Amino acid sequence: MLRLAALLEAEPGVRMLELATHHAKYPSAVVSSLTYTLVTGVDLYSFYAFIGAPLLSLALGILFYALLRRFFQPLASSLGALALAIYPSFTLFTSAYLKEVYAHPVALTLLLLMAVGGGKSRWLGIATACMGLVLSHPLTSLITLAYLTTLMYVRVVDALKNPGLEGLRAYSSTIYATALLGVACAVFAWRIGMPVPLNPETTAMLVAYGLVFYASYLVLFSIRHDGLIAMLTPSLLVFELISHQYSVFTEALKNTLWLLLYATPLAFLAATPRKSGRGEPAPLSPVPAVLPVAATVLYVSAHAGFAASIVHRFLNYLVYPVGLGLAKASKTRPFATCLLAIVLLASSTMLVYEASTGGDSLTFYWRYTVMDLELKSFVEAHSSSRLLGSAKYWYMLGEEHASIDLGLVAALADEGLGRRLLVFSTEELRYGFPVSPLHYVKPCFSMQAIRGLVYSNSYSFIGVL
């Protein structure tokens, strides 16, 4: 994203959508960051490192509060919006969140415009939000489309359970807005293409998983309101733990304890499956958000290994039902909910502190320090050949300055690199080298084995192994 923004700044006439990288397929993030930096004079590195994500998170919190205020009192809405401060990905600003942070406010703006009701003038805003959403990030637009579709499905099932309730007639504006977003997504896929193309076999398997989950909800709902939530959220908790197990290779006890902190919001979601009453509006149920996420997570974990590295991105969208659960719980048990929010906030603070000091081995892969930027400047100024490095440095330096191949695995197995230069950090020596988002290799050498040290800043190094 940094390189795309720099390219667009240097060559304003470049046709971004025709570039090979998939990051160019959702240009809103790059255009937004570049617009802010040109207006304020802040450099791109500072924007992405310190300003962009916190600024957009503040806007996201305000929009989430405004959306909750359509259904709850100020205290309940504030507690619900606090979920953004207690969900790990929304406080650590990992790449899993940073790439989509530009799309989340657009999605909430779309939902807010749909919730306010009113005249026909809002449809211009809804249409604009739909177009902006698909250009911001494809995953967020697809999750929003799945949420709106499931929202109507939940309403139909609710009407079947309670014949006195009105069916989809009350959701006519939601149907029109969903159709608009669906058309926008279809045009995007047709003209630009999806970052992860699905062949007929994988598409059929995903549809089959969805049908099983949605049919199960229909059956379980006839027995007990929101019964599927009680079954699904513990499953999501298990898969959340499994998705991070590849990072647990040293200090197993400590890492397991940190995994429990990561899973705390999901544990809360699993413990609050009940509805507040008969005929409750479908937007106040966590089902429309949980159903599509659950079906996708379990499908990816079981059948789509190529997408296993982004399972946590789907789980990030559970922050909204977590916030909704806090807001709903505060209506009946405000004191207990406030205490719970404090516990969750303390957990998040511990995670942020541990990650910022480099002690959290689960997030160091996504952690770029000021010293990493110093190394990047050195490499760009002096390197005439490609360095061998982990996925972390391959992403940061780009293909023109770094490569990752089987030579790295051989080097980590204590076979040496010959005359090739290796770029690495102290955290990689301690926790392991990420050779892919899902595979870490623990090195069989120590710092003393490095010969011909070319660069060192006490954190990141370049040398011959």
mmCIF file of N, CA and C in Angstrom, residues 107 137-150 288-289 292-293 314 317:
data_model
loop_
_atom_site.group_PDB
_atom_site.id
_atom_site.type_symbol
_atom_site.label_atom_id
_atom_site.label_comp_id
_atom_site.label_asym_id
_atom_site.label_seq_id
_atom_site.Cartn_x
_atom_site.Cartn_y
_atom_site.Cartn_z
ATOM 1 N N ALA A 107 -18.873 0.749 5.347
ATOM 2 C CA ALA A 107 -19.919 -0.248 5.590
ATOM 3 C C ALA A 107 -20.888 0.233 6.665
ATOM 4 N N HIS A 137 -12.688 -2.450 -0.080
ATOM 5 C CA HIS A 137 -12.133 -3.789 0.148
ATOM 6 C C HIS A 137 -13.190 -4.827 -0.211
ATOM 7 N N PRO A 138 -12.839 -5.830 -1.019
ATOM 8 C CA PRO A 138 -13.846 -6.807 -1.455
ATOM 9 C C PRO A 138 -14.383 -7.670 -0.323
ATOM 10 N N LEU A 139 -13.541 -8.013 0.665
ATOM 11 C CA LEU A 139 -14.014 -8.870 1.750
ATOM 12 C C LEU A 139 -15.078 -8.157 2.570
ATOM 13 N N THR A 140 -14.857 -6.891 2.889
ATOM 14 C CA THR A 140 -15.836 -6.134 3.676
ATOM 15 C C THR A 140 -17.150 -5.995 2.924
ATOM 16 N N SER A 141 -17.078 -5.745 1.623
ATOM 17 C CA SER A 141 -18.313 -5.610 0.848
ATOM 18 C C SER A 141 -19.067 -6.932 0.781
ATOM 19 N N LEU A 142 -18.353 -8.056 0.653
ATOM 20 C CA LEU A 142 -19.019 -9.359 0.611
ATOM 21 C C LEU A 142 -19.612 -9.724 1.969
ATOM 22 N N ILE A 143 -18.891 -9.418 3.053
ATOM 23 C CA ILE A 143 -19.423 -9.687 4.389
ATOM 24 C C ILE A 143 -20.666 -8.839 4.639
ATOM 25 N N THR A 144 -20.639 -7.574 4.220
ATOM 26 C CA THR A 144 -21.811 -6.705 4.381
ATOM 27 C C THR A 144 -22.986 -7.232 3.573
ATOM 28 N N LEU A 145 -22.728 -7.676 2.351
ATOM 29 C CA LEU A 145 -23.788 -8.250 1.525
ATOM 30 C C LEU A 145 -24.358 -9.504 2.172
ATOM 31 N N ALA A 146 -23.480 -10.362 2.709
ATOM 32 C CA ALA A 146 -23.944 -11.571 3.393
ATOM 33 C C ALA A 146 -24.747 -11.216 4.637
ATOM 34 N N TYR A 147 -24.313 -10.166 5.359
ATOM 35 C CA TYR A 147 -25.043 -9.745 6.560
ATOM 36 C C TYR A 147 -26.453 -9.281 6.201
ATOM 37 N N LEU A 148 -26.580 -8.448 5.183
ATOM 38 C CA LEU A 148 -27.899 -7.926 4.810
ATOM 39 C C LEU A 148 -28.809 -9.049 4.317
ATOM 40 N N THR A 149 -28.253 -9.970 3.550
ATOM 41 C CA THR A 149 -29.051 -11.102 3.072
ATOM 42 C C THR A 149 -29.512 -11.974 4.235
ATOM 43 N N THR A 150 -28.603 -12.234 5.174
ATOM 44 C CA THR A 150 -28.953 -13.047 6.342
ATOM 45 C C THR A 150 -29.947 -12.321 7.233
ATOM 46 N N PRO A 288 -27.387 -12.572 12.165
ATOM 47 C CA PRO A 288 -26.999 -12.153 10.809
ATOM 48 C C PRO A 288 -25.507 -11.926 10.633
ATOM 49 N N ALA A 289 -24.815 -11.566 11.711
ATOM 50 C CA ALA A 289 -23.364 -11.371 11.618
ATOM 51 C C ALA A 289 -22.604 -12.669 11.824
ATOM 52 N N PRO A 292 -22.908 -15.989 8.527
ATOM 53 C CA PRO A 292 -21.991 -16.032 7.380
ATOM 54 C C PRO A 292 -20.532 -16.185 7.777
ATOM 55 N N VAL A 293 -20.133 -15.573 8.900
ATOM 56 C CA VAL A 293 -18.749 -15.704 9.360
ATOM 57 C C VAL A 293 -18.459 -17.147 9.762
ATOM 58 N N PHE A 314 -11.842 -12.991 8.778
ATOM 59 C CA PHE A 314 -13.274 -13.241 8.919
ATOM 60 C C PHE A 314 -13.700 -13.082 10.378
ATOM 61 N N TYR A 317 -14.766 -9.656 11.993
ATOM 62 C CA TYR A 317 -16.106 -9.088 11.845
ATOM 63 C C TYR A 317 -17.026 -9.461 13.002
#
